[in-house]
Short mmCIF file of C-alpha atoms in Angstrom, two decimals:
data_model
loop_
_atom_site.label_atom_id
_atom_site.label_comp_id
_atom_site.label_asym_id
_atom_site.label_seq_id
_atom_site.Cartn_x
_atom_site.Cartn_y
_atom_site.Cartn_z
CA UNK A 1 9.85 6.79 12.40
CA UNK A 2 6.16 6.43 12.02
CA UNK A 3 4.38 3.34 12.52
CA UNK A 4 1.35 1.48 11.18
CA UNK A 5 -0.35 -1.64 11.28
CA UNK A 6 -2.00 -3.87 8.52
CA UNK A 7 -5.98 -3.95 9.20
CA UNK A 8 -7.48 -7.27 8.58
CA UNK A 9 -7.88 -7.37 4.90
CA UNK A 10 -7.28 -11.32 3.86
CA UNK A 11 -8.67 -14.22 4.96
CA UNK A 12 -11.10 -15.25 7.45
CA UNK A 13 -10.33 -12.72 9.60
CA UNK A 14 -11.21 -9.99 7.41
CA UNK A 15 -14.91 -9.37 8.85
CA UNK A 16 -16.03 -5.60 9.35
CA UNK A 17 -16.17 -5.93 13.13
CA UNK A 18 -12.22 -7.24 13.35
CA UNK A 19 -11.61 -4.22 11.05
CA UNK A 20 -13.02 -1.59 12.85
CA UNK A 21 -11.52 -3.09 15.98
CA UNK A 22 -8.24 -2.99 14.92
CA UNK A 23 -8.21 0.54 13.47
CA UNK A 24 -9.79 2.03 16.18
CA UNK A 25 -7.63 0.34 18.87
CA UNK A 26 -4.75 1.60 16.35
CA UNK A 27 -5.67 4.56 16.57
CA UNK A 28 -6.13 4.73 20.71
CA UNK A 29 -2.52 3.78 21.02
CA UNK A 30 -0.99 6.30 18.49
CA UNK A 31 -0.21 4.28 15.49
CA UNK A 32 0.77 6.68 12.76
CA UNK A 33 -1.25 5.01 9.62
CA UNK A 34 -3.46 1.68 8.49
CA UNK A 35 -3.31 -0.16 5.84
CA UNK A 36 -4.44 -2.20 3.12
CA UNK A 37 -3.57 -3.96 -0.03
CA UNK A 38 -5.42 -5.37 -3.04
CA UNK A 39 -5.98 -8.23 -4.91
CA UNK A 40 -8.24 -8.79 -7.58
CA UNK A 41 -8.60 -12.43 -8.52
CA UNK A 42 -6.63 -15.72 -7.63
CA UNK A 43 -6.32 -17.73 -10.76
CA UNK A 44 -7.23 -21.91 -10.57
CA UNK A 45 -3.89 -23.34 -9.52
CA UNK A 46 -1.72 -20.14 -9.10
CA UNK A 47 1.39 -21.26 -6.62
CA UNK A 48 1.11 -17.88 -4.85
CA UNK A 49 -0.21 -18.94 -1.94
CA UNK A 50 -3.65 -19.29 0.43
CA UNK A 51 -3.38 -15.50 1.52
CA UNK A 52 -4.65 -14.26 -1.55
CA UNK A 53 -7.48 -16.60 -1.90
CA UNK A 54 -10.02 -13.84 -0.10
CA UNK A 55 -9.06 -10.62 -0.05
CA UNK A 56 -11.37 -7.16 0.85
CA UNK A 57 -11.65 -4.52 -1.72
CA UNK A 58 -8.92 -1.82 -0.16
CA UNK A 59 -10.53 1.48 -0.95
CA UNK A 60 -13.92 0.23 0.32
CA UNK A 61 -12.60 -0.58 3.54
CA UNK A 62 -10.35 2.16 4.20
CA UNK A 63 -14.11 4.53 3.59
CA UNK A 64 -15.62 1.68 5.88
CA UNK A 65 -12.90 3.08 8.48
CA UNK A 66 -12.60 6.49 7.65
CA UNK A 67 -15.77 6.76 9.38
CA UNK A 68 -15.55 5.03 12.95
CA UNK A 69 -12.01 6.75 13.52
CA UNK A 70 -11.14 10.50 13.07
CA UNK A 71 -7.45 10.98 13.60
CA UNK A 72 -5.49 7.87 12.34
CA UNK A 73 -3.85 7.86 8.44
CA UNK A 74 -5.52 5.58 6.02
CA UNK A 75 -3.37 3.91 3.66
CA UNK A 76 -3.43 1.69 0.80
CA UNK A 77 -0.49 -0.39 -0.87
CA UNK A 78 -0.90 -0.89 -3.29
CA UNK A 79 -3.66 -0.62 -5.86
CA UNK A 80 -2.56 -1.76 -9.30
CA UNK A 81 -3.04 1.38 -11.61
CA UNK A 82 -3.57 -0.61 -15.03
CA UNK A 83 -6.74 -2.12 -13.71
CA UNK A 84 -8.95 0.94 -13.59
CA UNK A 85 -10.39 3.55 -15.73
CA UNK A 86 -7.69 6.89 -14.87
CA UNK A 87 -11.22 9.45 -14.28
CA UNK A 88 -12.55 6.81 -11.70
CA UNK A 89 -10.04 6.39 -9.97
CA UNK A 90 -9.40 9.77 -10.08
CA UNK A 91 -12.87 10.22 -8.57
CA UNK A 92 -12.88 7.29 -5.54
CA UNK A 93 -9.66 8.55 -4.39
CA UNK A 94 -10.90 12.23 -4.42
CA UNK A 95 -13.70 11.12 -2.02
CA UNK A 96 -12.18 9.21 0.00
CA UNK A 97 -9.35 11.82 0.65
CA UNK A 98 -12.24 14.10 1.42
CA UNK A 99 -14.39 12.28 3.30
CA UNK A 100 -11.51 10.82 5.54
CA UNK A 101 -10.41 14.39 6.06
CA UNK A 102 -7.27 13.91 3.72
CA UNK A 103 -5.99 11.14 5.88
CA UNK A 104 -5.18 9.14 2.42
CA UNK A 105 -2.13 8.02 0.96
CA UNK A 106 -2.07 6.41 -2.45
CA UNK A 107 -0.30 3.73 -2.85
CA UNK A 108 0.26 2.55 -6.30
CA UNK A 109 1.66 -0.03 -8.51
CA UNK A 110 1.99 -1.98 -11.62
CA UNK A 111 0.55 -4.95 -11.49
CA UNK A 112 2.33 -8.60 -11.80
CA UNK A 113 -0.27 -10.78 -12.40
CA UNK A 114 -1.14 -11.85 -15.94
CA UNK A 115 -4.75 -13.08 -15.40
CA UNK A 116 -5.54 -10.14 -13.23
CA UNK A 117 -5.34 -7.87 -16.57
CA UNK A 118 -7.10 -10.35 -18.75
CA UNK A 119 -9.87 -9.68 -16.67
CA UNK A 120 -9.45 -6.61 -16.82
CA UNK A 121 -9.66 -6.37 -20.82
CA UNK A 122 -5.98 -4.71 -20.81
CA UNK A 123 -2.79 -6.15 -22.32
CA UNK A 124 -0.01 -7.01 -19.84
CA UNK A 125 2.61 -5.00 -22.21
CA UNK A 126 3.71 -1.88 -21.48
CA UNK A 127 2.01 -1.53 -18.45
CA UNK A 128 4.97 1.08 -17.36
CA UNK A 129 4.64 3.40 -20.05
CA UNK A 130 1.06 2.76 -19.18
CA UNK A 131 1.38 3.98 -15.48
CA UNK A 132 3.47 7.38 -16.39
CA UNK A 133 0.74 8.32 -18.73
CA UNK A 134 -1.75 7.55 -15.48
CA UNK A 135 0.42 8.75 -12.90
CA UNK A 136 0.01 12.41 -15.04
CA UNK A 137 -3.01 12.01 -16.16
CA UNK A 138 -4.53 11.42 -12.03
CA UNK A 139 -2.99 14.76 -11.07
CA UNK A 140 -4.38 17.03 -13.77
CA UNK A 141 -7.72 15.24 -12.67
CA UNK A 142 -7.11 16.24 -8.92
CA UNK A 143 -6.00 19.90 -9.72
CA UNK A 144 -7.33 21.16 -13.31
CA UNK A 145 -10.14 23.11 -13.55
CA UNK A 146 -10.83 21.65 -17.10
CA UNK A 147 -8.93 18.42 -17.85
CA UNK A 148 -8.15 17.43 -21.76
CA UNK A 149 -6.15 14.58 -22.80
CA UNK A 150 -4.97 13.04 -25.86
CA UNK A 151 -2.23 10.20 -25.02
CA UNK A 152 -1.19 6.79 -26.18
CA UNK A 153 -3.49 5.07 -23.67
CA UNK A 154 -6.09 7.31 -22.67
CA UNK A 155 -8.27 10.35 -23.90
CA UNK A 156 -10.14 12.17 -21.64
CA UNK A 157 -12.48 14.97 -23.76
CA UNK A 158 -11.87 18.53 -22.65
CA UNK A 159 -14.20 17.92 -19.05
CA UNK A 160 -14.84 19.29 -15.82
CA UNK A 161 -13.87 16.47 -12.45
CA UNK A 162 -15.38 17.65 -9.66
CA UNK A 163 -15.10 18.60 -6.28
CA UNK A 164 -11.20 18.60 -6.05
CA UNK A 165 -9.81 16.36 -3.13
CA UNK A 166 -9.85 18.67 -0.12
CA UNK A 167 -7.64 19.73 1.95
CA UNK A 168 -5.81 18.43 -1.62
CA UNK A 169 -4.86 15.70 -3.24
CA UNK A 170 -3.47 12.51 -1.51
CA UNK A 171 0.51 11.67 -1.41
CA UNK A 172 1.79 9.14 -4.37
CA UNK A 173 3.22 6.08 -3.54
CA UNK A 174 4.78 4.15 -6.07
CA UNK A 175 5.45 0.12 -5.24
CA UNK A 176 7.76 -2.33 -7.17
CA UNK A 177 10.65 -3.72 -6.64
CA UNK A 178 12.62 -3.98 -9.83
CA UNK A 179 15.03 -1.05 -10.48
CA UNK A 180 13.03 0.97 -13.36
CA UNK A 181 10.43 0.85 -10.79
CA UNK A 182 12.16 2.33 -8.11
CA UNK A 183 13.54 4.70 -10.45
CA UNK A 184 10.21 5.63 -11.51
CA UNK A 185 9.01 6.23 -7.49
CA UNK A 186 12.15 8.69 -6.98
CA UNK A 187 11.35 10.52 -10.51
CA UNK A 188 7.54 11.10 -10.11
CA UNK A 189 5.79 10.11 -6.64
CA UNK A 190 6.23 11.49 -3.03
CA UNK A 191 8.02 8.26 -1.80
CA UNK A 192 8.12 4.17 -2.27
CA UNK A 193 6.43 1.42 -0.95
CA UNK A 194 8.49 -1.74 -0.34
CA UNK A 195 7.08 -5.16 -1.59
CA UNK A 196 5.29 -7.85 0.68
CA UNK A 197 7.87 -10.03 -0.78
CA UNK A 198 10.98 -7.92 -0.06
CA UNK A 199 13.99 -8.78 0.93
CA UNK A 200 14.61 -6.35 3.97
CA UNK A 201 18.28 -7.14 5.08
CA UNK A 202 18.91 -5.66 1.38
CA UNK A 203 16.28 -2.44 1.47
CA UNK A 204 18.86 0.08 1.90
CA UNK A 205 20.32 -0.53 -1.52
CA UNK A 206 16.62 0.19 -2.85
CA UNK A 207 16.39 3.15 -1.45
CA UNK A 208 19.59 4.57 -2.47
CA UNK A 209 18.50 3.85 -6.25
CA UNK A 210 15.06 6.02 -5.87
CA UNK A 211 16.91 9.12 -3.63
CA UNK A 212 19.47 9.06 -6.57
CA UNK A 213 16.42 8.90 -9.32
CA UNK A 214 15.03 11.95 -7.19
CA UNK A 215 18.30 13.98 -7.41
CA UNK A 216 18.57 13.16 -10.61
CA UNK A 217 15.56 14.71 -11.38
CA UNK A 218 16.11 17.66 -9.64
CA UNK A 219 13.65 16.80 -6.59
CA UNK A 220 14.56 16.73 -2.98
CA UNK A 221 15.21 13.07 -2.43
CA UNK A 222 15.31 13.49 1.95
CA UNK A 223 11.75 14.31 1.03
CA UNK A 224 10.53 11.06 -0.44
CA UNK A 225 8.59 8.86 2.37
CA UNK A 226 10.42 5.39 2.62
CA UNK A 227 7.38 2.88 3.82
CA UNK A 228 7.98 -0.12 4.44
CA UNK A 229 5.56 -3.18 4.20
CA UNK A 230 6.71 -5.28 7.59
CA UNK A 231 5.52 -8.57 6.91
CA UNK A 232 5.22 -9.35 10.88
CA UNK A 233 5.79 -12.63 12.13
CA UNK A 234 5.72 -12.96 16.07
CA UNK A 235 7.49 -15.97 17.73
CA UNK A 236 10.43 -17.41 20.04
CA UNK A 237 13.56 -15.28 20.52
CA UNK A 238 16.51 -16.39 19.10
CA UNK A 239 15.40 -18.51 16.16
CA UNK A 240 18.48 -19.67 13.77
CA UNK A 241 18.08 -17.64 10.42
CA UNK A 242 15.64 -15.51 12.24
CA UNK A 243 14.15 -12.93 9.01
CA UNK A 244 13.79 -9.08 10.13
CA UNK A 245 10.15 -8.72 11.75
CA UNK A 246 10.07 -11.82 13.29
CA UNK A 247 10.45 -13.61 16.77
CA UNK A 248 9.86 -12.03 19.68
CA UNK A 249 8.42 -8.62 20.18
CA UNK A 250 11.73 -6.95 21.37
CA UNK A 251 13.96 -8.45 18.46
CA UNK A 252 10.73 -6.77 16.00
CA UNK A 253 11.31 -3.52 18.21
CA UNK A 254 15.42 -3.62 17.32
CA UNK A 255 14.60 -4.38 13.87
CA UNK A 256 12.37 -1.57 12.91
CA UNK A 257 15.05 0.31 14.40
CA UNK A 258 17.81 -0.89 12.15
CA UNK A 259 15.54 -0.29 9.33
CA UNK A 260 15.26 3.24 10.38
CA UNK A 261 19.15 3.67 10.25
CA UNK A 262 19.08 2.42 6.80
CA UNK A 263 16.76 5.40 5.69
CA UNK A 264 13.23 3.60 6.09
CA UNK A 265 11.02 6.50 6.84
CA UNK A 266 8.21 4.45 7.78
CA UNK A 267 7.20 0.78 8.68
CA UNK A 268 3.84 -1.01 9.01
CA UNK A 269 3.47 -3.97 10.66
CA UNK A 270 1.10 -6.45 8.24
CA UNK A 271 0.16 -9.90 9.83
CA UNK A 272 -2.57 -10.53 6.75
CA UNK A 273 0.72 -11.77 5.11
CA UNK A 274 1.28 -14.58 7.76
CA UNK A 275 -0.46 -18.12 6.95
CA UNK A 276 -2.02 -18.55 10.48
CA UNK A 277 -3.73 -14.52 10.41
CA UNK A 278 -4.23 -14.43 6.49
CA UNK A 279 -5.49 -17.32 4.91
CA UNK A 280 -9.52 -18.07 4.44
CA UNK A 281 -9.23 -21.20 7.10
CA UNK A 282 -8.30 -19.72 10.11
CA UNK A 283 -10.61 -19.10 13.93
CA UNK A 284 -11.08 -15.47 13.30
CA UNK A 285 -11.15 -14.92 16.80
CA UNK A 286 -7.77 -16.54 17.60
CA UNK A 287 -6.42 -14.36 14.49
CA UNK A 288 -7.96 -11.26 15.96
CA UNK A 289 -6.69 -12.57 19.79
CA UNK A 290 -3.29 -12.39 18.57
CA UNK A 291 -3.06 -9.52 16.01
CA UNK A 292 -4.11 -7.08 18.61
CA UNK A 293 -1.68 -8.84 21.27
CA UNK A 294 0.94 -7.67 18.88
CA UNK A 295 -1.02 -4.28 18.36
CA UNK A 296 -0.45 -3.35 21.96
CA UNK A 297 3.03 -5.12 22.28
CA UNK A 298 4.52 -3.30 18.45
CA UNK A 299 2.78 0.24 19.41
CA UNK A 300 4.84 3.21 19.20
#
């Protein structure tokens, strides 16, 4: 089971020093991966919630840390695929994968919010047609020596994309929780990436429906990476109706190991999802004071 941990992405804590602190400390103490997620707007009077009201750009931060650590895997989940142009995408990741010394993985995803691809200048319809065509079209961008495409979204004139990704191109994750998108991680990406609002006493149905999408499509499905998004909430032991990944460090500890047992491959621990480390009112320090208490207390 590897492990990661969420660097401070939303909110107030989200400053380039708390960043860098947490990765690097990550990093010291052997966690496997970190991450980061992405949100492009908040609309006026959207219910979802204060920790989405200030959110980092992901890839910039994971270059940010690609250069003050060396050894630690850099991860982002997700980014929403409909929102950018295929080529630069194709292009950021590339670098980053290169400069990072191919310590990337790729999350990727959908997109759910309506207002998000108005500003975008992109219809919210179809958007998983949409991401097959990308998903494709990203690859033949990271490997072909001339790239030409003529599909029902995009054209790319016969070009040249250059340099590749070295060592090669980053692992495909593929988020979403309904079940055409989990089908769609076991049929075309190198694993899944569970959902920030996932219900984790249920994740082992999930991932039976993308390892049978896998064999189904004649692909290994034992070698699909599981990863899942541990919303992290530390606390008093013993609370009634306690969720998984929360209370006190040792019940966290026993829960990432059931998850394990149900096939989870891989777990982060995220606390930008938790009101009193995410949201754009909180003492940065006191967020940071407490995120790396459970840094040291979660490591592996």
């Amino acid at each position: 089971m590897r492990i990661g941990y969420g660097v401070p992405v939303s909110g107030a804590w989200a400053t380039p020093d708390n960043m860098a602190r947490i990765a690097i400390r990550a990093e010291e103490l052997g966690y496997s991966d970190v991450w980061t997620f992405q949100r492009l707007l908040t609309p006026v009077g959207h219910p979802m919630g204060p920790i989405y009201r200030s959110v980092q750009d992901p890839t910039v931060t994971l270059a940010y840390l690609a250069g003050v650590t060396s050894r630690i895997g850099l991860g982002v989940a997700v980014l929403n695929l409909p929102l950018y142009s295929p080529a630069l995408l194709a292009k950021q990741l590339a670098t980053l994968q290169t400069v990072s010394g191919g310590r990337l993985t790729a999350g990727l995803g959908l997109g759910w919010l309506e207002e998000e691809f108005a500003a975008s200048g992109l219809p919210f319809e179809r958007r998983g047609a949409r991401a097959e065509e990308y998903l494709d079209l990203l690859r033949k961008l990271w490997t072909d020596e001339v790239i030409e495409h003529e599909g029902e979204f995009y054209r790319v004139p016969a070009s040249y994309q250059d340099p590749k990704p070295v060592p090669g191109p980053p692992p495909i994750l593929l988020g979403g929780m309904a079940d055409v998108a989990l089908r769609r991680a076991g049929r075309f990406a190198d694993g899944w990436v569970s959902s920030s609002q996932e219900d984790l006493s249920g994740i082992k149905e999930r991932i039976y429906i993308v390892k049978e999408a896998a064999r189904a499509a004649g692909r290994d499905p034992e070698s699909l990476r599981i990863v899942c998004r541990g919303v992290t909430t530390p606390g008093p032991a013993g609370q009634p109706g306690r969720r998984p990944l929360t209370g006190s460090y040792e019940e966290i500890r026993q829960d990432v190991a059931d998850l394990a047992a149900s096939g989870v491959t891989e777990v982060f621990h995220d606390l930008n999802f938790v009101g009193e480390f995410g949201a754009p009112d909180v003492d940065p320090a006191d967020a940071l004071r407490r995120a790396e208490e459970a840094l040291e207390a979660l490591a592996p």
